[in-house]
Short mmCIF file of C-alpha atoms in Angstrom, two decimals:
data_model
loop_
_atom_site.label_atom_id
_atom_site.label_comp_id
_atom_site.label_asym_id
_atom_site.label_seq_id
_atom_site.Cartn_x
_atom_site.Cartn_y
_atom_site.Cartn_z
CA MET Z 131 0.00 0.00 0.00
CA PRO Z 132 1.47 3.38 -0.99
CA THR Z 133 2.13 6.03 1.62
CA VAL Z 134 1.04 9.66 1.44
CA GLU Z 135 4.52 10.60 0.25
CA GLU Z 136 4.43 7.99 -2.51
CA LEU Z 137 1.01 9.18 -3.65
CA TYR Z 138 2.24 12.76 -3.91
CA ARG Z 139 5.41 11.65 -5.74
CA ASN Z 140 3.44 9.69 -8.36
CA TYR Z 141 0.94 12.51 -8.66
CA GLY Z 142 3.88 14.79 -9.49
CA ILE Z 143 5.09 12.39 -12.15
CA LEU Z 144 1.71 12.44 -13.85
CA ALA Z 145 1.21 16.19 -13.47
CA ASP Z 146 4.65 16.97 -14.93
CA ALA Z 147 4.22 14.59 -17.85
CA THR Z 148 1.65 16.89 -19.50
CA GLU Z 149 0.85 15.39 -22.95
CA GLN Z 150 2.85 12.21 -22.21
CA VAL Z 151 0.91 11.40 -19.06
CA GLY Z 152 -0.57 8.23 -20.61
CA GLN Z 153 2.91 6.70 -20.74
CA HIS Z 154 3.12 6.50 -16.93
CA LYS Z 155 0.71 3.67 -16.29
CA ASP Z 156 2.70 2.43 -13.28
CA ALA Z 157 2.38 5.81 -11.53
CA TYR Z 158 -1.41 5.80 -12.02
CA GLN Z 159 -1.59 2.23 -10.69
CA VAL Z 160 0.12 3.39 -7.48
CA ILE Z 161 -2.59 6.02 -7.06
CA LEU Z 162 -5.28 3.37 -7.60
CA ASP Z 163 -3.69 1.29 -4.87
CA GLY Z 164 -4.12 4.23 -2.53
CA VAL Z 165 -7.71 3.12 -1.86
CA LYS Z 166 -6.25 0.28 0.24
CA GLY Z 167 -4.44 2.65 2.58
CA GLY Z 168 -5.55 4.68 5.59
CA THR Z 169 -7.79 7.71 5.82
CA LYS Z 170 -5.25 10.19 4.43
CA GLU Z 171 -4.26 7.92 1.56
CA LYS Z 172 -7.90 7.28 0.62
CA ARG Z 173 -8.71 10.98 0.68
CA LEU Z 174 -5.84 11.70 -1.72
CA ALA Z 175 -6.78 8.78 -3.95
CA ALA Z 176 -10.35 10.10 -4.18
CA GLN Z 177 -8.97 13.35 -5.65
CA PHE Z 178 -6.13 11.97 -7.80
CA ILE Z 179 -7.94 9.04 -9.48
CA PRO Z 180 -10.53 11.14 -11.38
CA LYS Z 181 -7.98 13.83 -12.28
CA PHE Z 182 -6.02 11.51 -14.55
CA PHE Z 183 -8.81 9.03 -15.34
CA LYS Z 184 -9.27 10.04 -18.98
CA HIS Z 185 -5.61 9.35 -19.81
CA PHE Z 186 -5.77 5.63 -18.94
CA PRO Z 187 -8.75 4.04 -20.73
CA GLU Z 188 -7.22 0.58 -20.26
CA LEU Z 189 -7.53 1.08 -16.48
CA ALA Z 190 -11.07 2.52 -16.61
CA ASP Z 191 -12.71 -0.44 -14.89
CA SER Z 192 -10.13 -0.52 -12.12
CA ALA Z 193 -10.40 3.25 -11.60
CA ILE Z 194 -14.22 3.22 -11.42
CA ASN Z 195 -14.17 0.26 -9.03
CA ALA Z 196 -11.63 2.04 -6.84
CA GLN Z 197 -13.77 5.20 -6.77
CA LEU Z 198 -16.86 3.14 -5.95
CA ASP Z 199 -15.03 1.57 -3.01
CA LEU Z 200 -14.34 5.05 -1.71
CA CYS Z 201 -17.99 6.06 -2.23
CA GLU Z 202 -18.91 3.27 0.20
CA ASP Z 203 -16.17 3.97 2.74
CA GLU Z 204 -17.10 4.15 6.42
CA ASP Z 205 -15.53 7.60 6.75
CA VAL Z 206 -18.08 10.30 5.83
CA SER Z 207 -15.43 12.75 4.60
CA ILE Z 208 -13.97 10.14 2.24
CA ARG Z 209 -17.43 9.24 0.89
CA ARG Z 210 -18.18 12.90 0.33
CA GLN Z 211 -14.92 13.48 -1.55
CA ALA Z 212 -15.41 10.39 -3.70
CA ILE Z 213 -19.00 11.32 -4.59
CA LYS Z 214 -17.92 14.87 -5.35
CA GLU Z 215 -15.54 13.59 -8.04
CA LEU Z 216 -17.81 10.86 -9.38
CA PRO Z 217 -19.39 12.94 -12.22
CA GLN Z 218 -15.95 13.19 -13.87
CA PHE Z 219 -16.23 9.49 -14.76
CA ALA Z 220 -19.59 10.00 -16.54
CA THR Z 221 -18.24 10.39 -20.05
CA GLY Z 222 -18.39 8.38 -23.24
CA GLU Z 223 -18.73 4.62 -22.93
CA ASN Z 224 -18.32 4.83 -19.16
CA LEU Z 225 -21.64 6.62 -18.74
CA PRO Z 226 -23.76 3.43 -18.39
CA ARG Z 227 -21.32 2.06 -15.82
CA VAL Z 228 -21.44 5.24 -13.78
CA ALA Z 229 -25.24 5.13 -14.00
CA ASP Z 230 -25.09 1.74 -12.30
CA ILE Z 231 -22.91 3.28 -9.61
CA LEU Z 232 -25.53 5.97 -9.06
CA THR Z 233 -28.13 3.24 -8.65
CA GLN Z 234 -25.99 1.71 -5.93
CA LEU Z 235 -25.63 5.11 -4.30
CA LEU Z 236 -29.38 5.48 -4.29
CA GLN Z 237 -29.85 2.05 -2.79
CA THR Z 238 -27.35 2.78 -0.03
CA GLY Z 239 -28.95 6.13 0.77
CA THR Z 240 -25.98 8.31 -0.17
CA LEU Z 241 -27.76 10.45 -2.77
CA GLY Z 242 -27.72 13.26 -0.23
CA GLY Z 243 -23.94 13.31 -0.54
CA LEU Z 244 -24.20 13.92 -4.28
CA PHE Z 245 -26.59 16.82 -3.69
CA SER Z 246 -24.19 18.14 -1.08
CA GLN Z 247 -21.53 18.42 -3.74
CA ILE Z 248 -23.98 20.11 -6.12
CA LEU Z 249 -24.53 22.69 -3.43
CA GLN Z 250 -20.93 23.08 -2.32
CA GLY Z 251 -18.72 21.74 -5.10
CA GLU Z 252 -16.80 23.55 -7.79
CA ASP Z 253 -18.70 24.71 -10.86
CA ILE Z 254 -17.47 21.93 -13.16
CA VAL Z 255 -18.45 19.25 -10.65
CA ARG Z 256 -21.82 20.89 -10.03
CA GLU Z 257 -22.54 21.16 -13.76
CA ARG Z 258 -21.73 17.52 -14.47
CA ALA Z 259 -23.63 16.27 -11.45
CA ILE Z 260 -26.80 18.18 -12.39
CA LYS Z 261 -26.71 17.00 -16.00
CA PHE Z 262 -26.03 13.47 -14.83
CA LEU Z 263 -29.07 13.53 -12.57
CA SER Z 264 -31.29 15.04 -15.25
CA THR Z 265 -30.46 12.34 -17.81
CA LYS Z 266 -30.15 9.24 -15.65
CA LEU Z 267 -32.67 9.43 -12.83
CA LYS Z 268 -35.55 8.75 -15.22
CA THR Z 269 -33.91 5.47 -16.32
CA LEU Z 270 -33.78 3.99 -12.84
CA PRO Z 271 -36.18 1.15 -11.97
CA ASP Z 272 -39.05 1.69 -9.53
CA GLU Z 273 -37.42 -0.48 -6.87
CA VAL Z 274 -34.54 2.02 -6.78
CA LEU Z 275 -36.44 5.27 -7.27
CA THR Z 276 -38.74 4.75 -4.30
CA LYS Z 277 -41.09 7.28 -2.72
CA GLU Z 278 -38.51 8.01 -0.03
CA VAL Z 279 -35.81 8.62 -2.64
CA GLU Z 280 -38.11 10.95 -4.58
CA GLU Z 281 -38.88 12.90 -1.43
CA LEU Z 282 -35.15 13.30 -0.83
CA ILE Z 283 -34.66 14.52 -4.41
CA LEU Z 284 -37.46 17.08 -4.01
CA THR Z 285 -36.15 18.34 -0.68
CA GLU Z 286 -32.57 18.67 -1.90
CA SER Z 287 -33.65 20.19 -5.22
CA LYS Z 288 -35.48 22.96 -3.39
CA LYS Z 289 -32.20 23.85 -1.70
CA VAL Z 290 -30.37 23.92 -5.03
CA LEU Z 291 -33.09 26.08 -6.64
CA GLU Z 292 -32.37 28.86 -4.19
CA ASP Z 293 -29.37 29.77 -6.36
CA VAL Z 294 -29.39 28.55 -9.95
CA THR Z 295 -28.76 29.73 -13.48
CA GLY Z 296 -31.46 29.57 -16.14
CA GLU Z 297 -30.00 26.37 -17.61
CA GLU Z 298 -29.76 24.70 -14.21
CA PHE Z 299 -33.34 25.68 -13.44
CA VAL Z 300 -34.62 24.02 -16.62
CA LEU Z 301 -32.64 20.84 -15.88
CA PHE Z 302 -34.04 20.62 -12.35
CA MET Z 303 -37.58 21.18 -13.61
CA LYS Z 304 -37.06 18.22 -15.95
CA ILE Z 305 -35.81 16.14 -13.04
CA LEU Z 306 -38.71 17.06 -10.76
CA SER Z 307 -41.48 16.87 -13.35
CA GLY Z 308 -40.39 13.31 -14.14
CA LEU Z 309 -40.84 12.06 -10.57
CA LYS Z 310 -43.85 9.79 -10.09
CA SER Z 311 -44.83 11.47 -6.84
CA LEU Z 312 -45.22 14.80 -8.65
CA GLN Z 313 -47.51 13.52 -11.39
CA THR Z 314 -50.57 14.14 -9.20
CA VAL Z 315 -52.57 17.38 -9.02
CA SER Z 316 -50.97 18.29 -5.70
CA GLY Z 317 -47.54 17.42 -7.11
CA ARG Z 318 -48.05 19.65 -10.15
CA GLN Z 319 -49.22 22.42 -7.85
CA GLN Z 320 -45.97 22.10 -5.88
CA LEU Z 321 -44.01 22.49 -9.09
CA VAL Z 322 -46.01 25.58 -10.09
CA GLU Z 323 -45.26 27.12 -6.71
CA LEU Z 324 -41.56 26.40 -7.18
CA VAL Z 325 -41.63 28.11 -10.57
CA ALA Z 326 -43.59 31.07 -9.19
CA GLU Z 327 -40.94 31.53 -6.52
CA GLN Z 328 -38.20 31.52 -9.13
CA ALA Z 329 -40.14 34.03 -11.23
CA ASP Z 330 -40.23 36.53 -8.34
CA LEU Z 331 -43.93 37.24 -8.87
CA GLU Z 332 -44.01 39.25 -5.66
CA GLN Z 333 -41.54 41.75 -7.08
CA THR Z 334 -42.29 44.74 -9.30
CA PHE Z 335 -41.59 43.92 -12.93
CA ASN Z 336 -38.79 45.88 -14.59
CA PRO Z 337 -39.31 45.82 -18.39
CA SER Z 338 -36.00 47.57 -19.08
CA ASP Z 339 -33.96 44.89 -17.28
CA PRO Z 340 -33.17 42.00 -19.67
CA ASP Z 341 -32.43 39.73 -16.67
CA CYS Z 342 -35.86 40.37 -15.20
CA VAL Z 343 -37.61 39.82 -18.54
CA ASP Z 344 -35.61 36.69 -19.30
CA ARG Z 345 -36.27 35.14 -15.89
CA LEU Z 346 -40.02 35.71 -16.18
CA LEU Z 347 -40.18 34.20 -19.67
CA GLN Z 348 -38.05 31.19 -18.80
CA CYS Z 349 -40.05 30.47 -15.68
CA THR Z 350 -43.37 30.92 -17.44
CA ARG Z 351 -42.32 28.50 -20.17
CA GLN Z 352 -41.66 25.90 -17.49
CA ALA Z 353 -45.00 26.59 -15.80
CA VAL Z 354 -47.25 26.46 -18.88
CA PRO Z 355 -47.13 22.63 -19.35
CA LEU Z 356 -48.08 22.19 -15.67
CA PHE Z 357 -51.35 24.12 -15.86
CA SER Z 358 -54.66 22.29 -16.19
CA LYS Z 359 -58.28 22.63 -15.15
CA ASN Z 360 -57.17 21.58 -11.66
CA VAL Z 361 -53.84 23.41 -11.51
CA HIS Z 362 -54.62 27.04 -12.19
CA SER Z 363 -52.50 29.72 -13.82
CA THR Z 364 -54.21 32.57 -11.96
CA ARG Z 365 -51.13 33.90 -10.24
CA PHE Z 366 -49.15 34.12 -13.47
CA VAL Z 367 -52.03 35.55 -15.52
CA THR Z 368 -52.63 38.20 -12.85
CA TYR Z 369 -48.96 39.19 -12.89
CA PHE Z 370 -48.93 39.43 -16.69
CA CYS Z 371 -52.07 41.61 -16.72
CA GLU Z 372 -50.97 43.88 -13.89
CA GLN Z 373 -47.23 44.14 -14.46
CA VAL Z 374 -46.31 43.07 -17.99
CA LEU Z 375 -49.09 44.23 -20.35
CA PRO Z 376 -48.86 47.90 -19.31
CA ASN Z 377 -45.12 47.74 -20.12
CA LEU Z 378 -45.34 45.60 -23.25
CA SER Z 379 -43.78 48.17 -25.58
CA SER Z 380 -40.87 48.72 -23.17
CA LEU Z 381 -39.70 45.10 -22.95
CA THR Z 382 -36.03 44.53 -23.68
CA THR Z 383 -34.24 41.37 -24.77
CA PRO Z 384 -30.66 40.60 -25.86
CA VAL Z 385 -31.88 37.91 -28.25
CA GLU Z 386 -31.50 39.15 -31.79
CA GLY Z 387 -34.55 38.66 -33.98
CA LEU Z 388 -36.87 37.70 -31.12
CA ASP Z 389 -40.25 39.44 -31.09
CA ILE Z 390 -40.36 39.70 -27.31
CA GLN Z 391 -43.82 41.26 -27.28
CA LEU Z 392 -45.33 38.43 -29.30
CA GLU Z 393 -43.51 35.91 -27.10
CA VAL Z 394 -45.14 37.39 -24.01
CA LEU Z 395 -48.60 37.52 -25.60
CA LYS Z 396 -48.37 33.87 -26.67
CA LEU Z 397 -47.54 32.79 -23.13
CA LEU Z 398 -50.43 34.84 -21.77
CA ALA Z 399 -52.81 33.28 -24.29
CA GLU Z 400 -51.72 29.75 -23.38
CA MET Z 401 -52.14 30.44 -19.66
CA SER Z 402 -55.49 32.20 -19.94
CA SER Z 403 -57.31 28.91 -20.60
CA PHE Z 404 -56.46 27.68 -17.10
CA CYS Z 405 -57.02 30.85 -15.09
CA GLY Z 406 -59.12 30.30 -11.97
CA ASP Z 407 -60.99 32.86 -9.88
CA MET Z 408 -59.15 36.17 -10.11
CA GLU Z 409 -59.34 38.68 -7.28
CA LYS Z 410 -59.25 41.80 -9.50
CA LEU Z 411 -60.91 40.31 -12.56
CA GLU Z 412 -62.65 43.45 -13.85
CA THR Z 413 -59.53 45.60 -13.42
CA ASN Z 414 -57.29 43.11 -15.18
CA LEU Z 415 -59.83 42.42 -17.90
CA ARG Z 416 -59.94 46.16 -18.59
CA LYS Z 417 -56.14 46.27 -18.90
CA LEU Z 418 -56.30 43.39 -21.34
CA PHE Z 419 -59.12 45.11 -23.23
CA ASP Z 420 -57.18 48.38 -23.46
CA LYS Z 421 -54.13 46.57 -24.81
CA LEU Z 422 -56.32 44.80 -27.39
CA LEU Z 423 -57.65 48.16 -28.57
CA GLU Z 424 -54.09 49.24 -29.38
CA TYR Z 425 -53.97 46.55 -32.06
CA MET Z 426 -57.57 46.97 -33.29
CA PRO Z 427 -57.36 50.21 -35.31
CA LEU Z 428 -60.26 52.45 -36.23
CA PRO Z 429 -61.04 52.63 -39.95
CA PRO Z 430 -59.22 55.46 -41.76
CA GLU Z 431 -61.21 58.62 -42.36
CA GLU Z 432 -62.65 58.94 -45.86
CA ALA Z 433 -62.32 62.07 -47.97
CA GLU Z 434 -65.29 63.55 -49.83
CA ASN Z 435 -64.51 61.47 -52.92
CA GLY Z 436 -64.73 58.27 -50.88
CA GLU Z 437 -60.99 57.64 -50.91
CA ASN Z 438 -58.87 57.34 -47.78
CA ALA Z 439 -57.90 60.70 -46.37
CA GLY Z 440 -54.62 59.28 -45.10
CA ASN Z 441 -51.68 58.04 -47.13
CA GLU Z 442 -52.05 54.41 -46.03
CA GLU Z 443 -54.39 52.10 -44.19
CA PRO Z 444 -53.56 50.88 -40.66
CA LYS Z 445 -51.50 47.72 -40.40
CA LEU Z 446 -53.39 44.75 -39.00
CA GLN Z 447 -51.11 42.72 -36.73
CA PHE Z 448 -52.83 39.36 -36.82
CA SER Z 449 -50.46 37.43 -34.54
CA TYR Z 450 -50.78 39.97 -31.75
CA VAL Z 451 -54.55 40.20 -32.13
CA GLU Z 452 -54.98 36.42 -32.05
CA CYS Z 453 -53.18 36.25 -28.69
CA LEU Z 454 -54.93 39.25 -27.13
CA LEU Z 455 -58.38 38.42 -28.45
CA TYR Z 456 -58.05 34.81 -27.29
CA SER Z 457 -56.93 35.90 -23.81
CA PHE Z 458 -59.77 38.43 -23.59
CA HIS Z 459 -62.25 35.77 -24.76
CA GLN Z 460 -61.04 33.32 -22.08
CA LEU Z 461 -61.13 35.80 -19.20
CA GLY Z 462 -64.32 37.39 -20.52
CA ARG Z 463 -66.15 34.14 -19.83
CA LYS Z 464 -65.67 34.84 -16.14
CA LEU Z 465 -67.30 38.28 -16.46
CA PRO Z 466 -69.66 37.96 -19.45
CA ASP Z 467 -71.33 41.35 -18.93
CA PHE Z 468 -68.03 43.25 -19.11
CA LEU Z 469 -68.69 44.68 -22.57
CA THR Z 470 -72.35 45.50 -21.92
CA ALA Z 471 -72.41 46.55 -18.26
CA LYS Z 472 -68.87 47.61 -17.42
CA LEU Z 473 -68.20 49.79 -20.49
CA ASN Z 474 -70.11 52.95 -21.35
CA ALA Z 475 -72.10 53.08 -24.57
CA GLU Z 476 -69.51 55.14 -26.45
CA LYS Z 477 -66.71 52.76 -25.52
CA LEU Z 478 -68.72 49.76 -26.66
CA LYS Z 479 -69.66 51.50 -29.93
CA ASP Z 480 -66.01 52.32 -30.55
CA PHE Z 481 -65.04 48.68 -29.95
CA LYS Z 482 -67.71 47.39 -32.35
CA ILE Z 483 -66.44 49.77 -35.06
CA ARG Z 484 -62.90 48.47 -34.58
CA LEU Z 485 -64.09 44.85 -34.67
CA GLN Z 486 -66.07 45.48 -37.83
CA TYR Z 487 -63.16 47.16 -39.61
CA PHE Z 488 -60.77 44.39 -38.58
CA ALA Z 489 -63.26 41.73 -39.69
CA ARG Z 490 -63.59 43.32 -43.16
CA GLY Z 491 -59.85 43.17 -43.73
CA LEU Z 492 -59.81 39.69 -42.25
CA GLN Z 493 -62.38 38.35 -44.71
CA VAL Z 494 -60.40 39.62 -47.69
CA TYR Z 495 -57.19 38.14 -46.32
CA ILE Z 496 -58.84 34.75 -45.62
CA ARG Z 497 -60.20 34.56 -49.18
CA GLN Z 498 -56.79 35.44 -50.61
CA LEU Z 499 -55.08 32.79 -48.50
CA ARG Z 500 -57.61 30.12 -49.45
CA LEU Z 501 -57.25 31.01 -53.09
CA ALA Z 502 -53.46 30.75 -52.82
CA LEU Z 503 -53.71 27.32 -51.16
CA GLN Z 504 -56.54 25.97 -53.29
CA GLY Z 505 -55.72 22.63 -54.89
CA LYS Z 506 -52.35 22.33 -53.15
CA THR Z 507 -51.65 19.05 -51.38
CA GLY Z 508 -48.72 16.92 -50.29
CA GLU Z 509 -45.32 18.27 -51.26
CA ALA Z 510 -46.76 21.56 -52.52
CA LEU Z 511 -47.84 22.43 -48.98
CA LYS Z 512 -44.37 21.75 -47.62
CA THR Z 513 -42.72 24.75 -49.26
CA ASP Z 514 -41.72 27.50 -46.86
CA GLU Z 515 -44.14 30.00 -48.37
CA ASN Z 516 -47.11 27.66 -48.22
CA LYS Z 517 -46.32 26.61 -44.66
CA ILE Z 518 -46.57 30.24 -43.66
CA LYS Z 519 -49.80 30.68 -45.56
CA VAL Z 520 -51.27 27.70 -43.73
CA VAL Z 521 -50.33 29.21 -40.38
CA ALA Z 522 -51.67 32.60 -41.47
CA LEU Z 523 -54.96 30.92 -42.35
CA LYS Z 524 -55.12 29.32 -38.90
CA ILE Z 525 -54.52 32.68 -37.23
CA THR Z 526 -57.11 34.54 -39.29
CA ASN Z 527 -59.71 31.80 -38.89
CA ASN Z 528 -59.22 31.92 -35.13
CA ILE Z 529 -59.66 35.69 -35.04
CA ASN Z 530 -62.72 35.42 -37.25
CA VAL Z 531 -64.42 32.93 -34.91
CA LEU Z 532 -63.69 35.06 -31.84
CA ILE Z 533 -64.90 38.28 -33.46
CA LYS Z 534 -68.17 36.59 -34.43
CA ASP Z 535 -68.67 35.62 -30.79
CA LEU Z 536 -68.18 39.20 -29.62
CA PHE Z 537 -70.62 40.51 -32.25
CA HIS Z 538 -73.46 38.52 -30.71
CA ILE Z 539 -76.02 40.43 -28.66
CA PRO Z 540 -75.14 40.01 -25.89
CA PRO Z 541 -71.50 39.04 -26.62
CA SER Z 542 -70.91 35.30 -26.48
CA TYR Z 543 -67.92 33.39 -25.16
CA LYS Z 544 -68.91 29.89 -26.22
CA SER Z 545 -66.69 29.19 -29.23
CA THR Z 546 -63.51 27.19 -28.86
CA VAL Z 547 -60.42 27.63 -30.99
CA THR Z 548 -56.97 26.07 -30.98
CA LEU Z 549 -54.19 28.63 -30.91
CA SER Z 550 -52.37 28.67 -34.23
CA TRP Z 551 -49.05 27.43 -32.85
CA LYS Z 552 -50.61 24.58 -30.86
CA PRO Z 553 -51.35 21.10 -32.28
CA VAL Z 554 -54.96 20.69 -33.36
CA GLN Z 555 -57.05 18.55 -31.02
CA LYS Z 556 -58.84 15.57 -32.52
CA VAL Z 557 -62.56 16.15 -32.95
CA GLU Z 558 -64.93 13.38 -31.92
CA ILE Z 559 -67.65 12.26 -34.36
CA GLY Z 560 -70.73 14.41 -33.96
CA GLN Z 561 -68.85 17.20 -32.18
CA LYS Z 562 -69.33 20.64 -33.69
CA ARG Z 563 -66.19 22.18 -35.10
CA ALA Z 564 -66.17 25.64 -33.59
CA THR Z 565 -62.85 26.58 -35.13
CA GLU Z 566 -63.99 26.39 -38.74
CA ASP Z 567 -64.77 29.52 -40.63
CA THR Z 568 -68.26 29.88 -42.08
CA THR Z 569 -67.88 33.06 -44.08
CA SER Z 570 -70.50 34.28 -46.51
CA GLY Z 571 -71.71 31.53 -48.80
CA SER Z 572 -68.63 29.35 -48.39
CA PRO Z 573 -68.80 25.93 -46.70
CA PRO Z 574 -66.17 25.20 -44.07
CA LYS Z 575 -62.93 23.92 -45.49
CA LYS Z 576 -60.35 21.78 -43.80
CA SER Z 577 -57.08 23.56 -43.19
CA PRO Z 578 -54.07 21.80 -44.68
CA ALA Z 579 -51.50 20.33 -42.35
CA GLY Z 580 -49.65 22.96 -40.35
CA PRO Z 581 -45.95 23.67 -40.33
CA LYS Z 582 -43.35 22.03 -38.21
CA ARG Z 583 -42.94 23.49 -34.76
CA ASP Z 584 -39.65 25.15 -35.59
CA ALA Z 585 -41.05 27.04 -38.57
CA ARG Z 586 -40.19 30.69 -38.57
CA GLN Z 587 -40.75 32.53 -41.82
CA ILE Z 588 -41.75 35.87 -43.26
CA TYR Z 589 -44.83 36.09 -45.47
CA ASN Z 590 -45.92 39.16 -47.43
CA PRO Z 591 -49.73 39.21 -47.69
CA PRO Z 592 -51.15 39.53 -51.22
CA SER Z 593 -52.16 42.99 -52.34
CA GLY Z 594 -55.72 44.27 -52.11
CA LYS Z 595 -57.83 47.03 -50.62
CA TYR Z 596 -57.50 45.69 -47.08
CA SER Z 597 -54.29 43.70 -47.25
CA GLY Z 598 -52.00 45.79 -49.40
CA ASN Z 599 -50.61 47.62 -46.40
CA LEU Z 600 -50.88 44.93 -43.77
CA GLY Z 601 -47.12 44.67 -43.52
CA ASN Z 602 -45.01 41.55 -43.08
CA PHE Z 603 -46.54 38.59 -41.34
CA ASN Z 604 -43.94 37.39 -38.86
CA TYR Z 605 -44.49 33.88 -37.56
CA GLU Z 606 -42.33 33.26 -34.48
CA GLN Z 607 -42.71 29.90 -32.82
CA ARG Z 608 -42.35 29.79 -29.09
CA GLY Z 609 -38.88 28.44 -28.38
CA ALA Z 610 -36.91 27.46 -25.33
CA PHE Z 611 -33.36 28.70 -24.87
CA ARG Z 612 -31.33 30.51 -27.47
CA GLY Z 613 -27.58 30.60 -26.96
CA SER Z 614 -25.71 31.45 -23.80
CA ARG Z 615 -24.64 34.53 -22.00
CA GLY Z 616 -21.95 34.49 -19.35
CA GLY Z 617 -20.77 36.88 -16.72
CA ARG Z 618 -23.87 37.26 -14.59
CA GLY Z 619 -25.93 35.19 -12.23
CA TRP Z 620 -29.66 34.76 -12.75
CA GLY Z 621 -31.12 37.99 -11.38
CA ALA Z 622 -28.66 38.09 -8.47
CA ARG Z 623 -30.67 35.49 -6.58
CA GLY Z 624 -27.64 34.18 -4.75
CA ASN Z 625 -23.91 34.46 -4.50
CA ARG Z 626 -23.12 32.28 -7.50
CA SER Z 627 -21.99 34.33 -10.46
CA ARG Z 628 -22.87 31.86 -13.20
CA GLY Z 629 -23.74 32.56 -16.81
CA ARG Z 630 -27.32 32.25 -17.94
CA LEU Z 631 -29.08 30.89 -21.00
CA TYR Z 632 -31.39 32.97 -23.10
#
């Protein structure tokens, strides 16, 4: 058994060898033998073995076995050091083997030690350990990933989430959302509360701070899949209405080419379907209504000869209107007399004029899109331009259905549409298709298959009285993270100064 001095001497040989380190197999074997020594020798071996592990692939099995022996040592400090270094073995063909080691760690109840190193270890160790957990925990059998183990993971994860980067947050949400114990309604609610805490929903929103905007968007993206008829989005929807909508035009983002306003409106639309009882419903519905009016222009004034008095007609921003109109339609169901009892007559008249003008342009645009897509099937629909036309048709059909509802006397909130960027739900036989357009004299037509989820194109609407000046149609699919940005922690939540993903 090597002594401490011998371990240091052979460590020096390997460290000084630089690129020729693989030629000193005997020196590395001495370090492996250190696991048979006393406490000091074992502690050094736990540090030295992983440091040079990648240079001796022929000794990989022996090195992993030696590290595993240290992970099961009676001395707590040795176990902790060995577990701390364990993620460095999780590379290439050794990954399955290290996964088996993790299973053994779980079975022996030492998972807490791994989390301890995530909390206290160096950045490289922390990063590898988190990614290891996120990819391998879901592959463990039920007899290993017991209820008690899952409870430990949840408890320790909450500690880690007190100070994380955006990337780390997403990885831990994947870990937690995959646990069986959190598949229930109460489990999903716990996850929503965790996300809400990360989003700092109790703090005043700062639209000019890219960190603040980024954190809210990232957190909301993680929360959206958790919402359901039993797990409500009320807290998030309230925050968006009260804090974000009034500052929509002031939002800042470092992501080039991202329509941050549309991104926010899409998230709001997705959440609005699962909003529960809202404390300040009328106030927030009015804020949503006022924002909708900004994108529902009044018709241009006509000169005496019947032509437009202005140089150009207002631009109709269909993507924005779809999101805002859908959100208003969803929340309006909770206060159906808002338009008739909460608005004065002049305000309601003004809104009806805007709806009517928008609907006129909409009908022309829908007919032009249908004409452009008429007779096209299969490969013809897969061209970039036609994909965008298909999506544009979905958006305009959705707006058309919602406007028709609001034109009812009194306004109706019964129709159901599928947001243009969401997959279409299957319709049961005999169920009325509320999303189909039934414009003047034309029977409903099936929309061709939609674009892939990563579609992002520019489409210039065809010319015409209402569409000639509509501007570019910008279809931006909701994405996850785009690139990385170092140098700052996530909103200064803790003392870790890690980079963050956007």
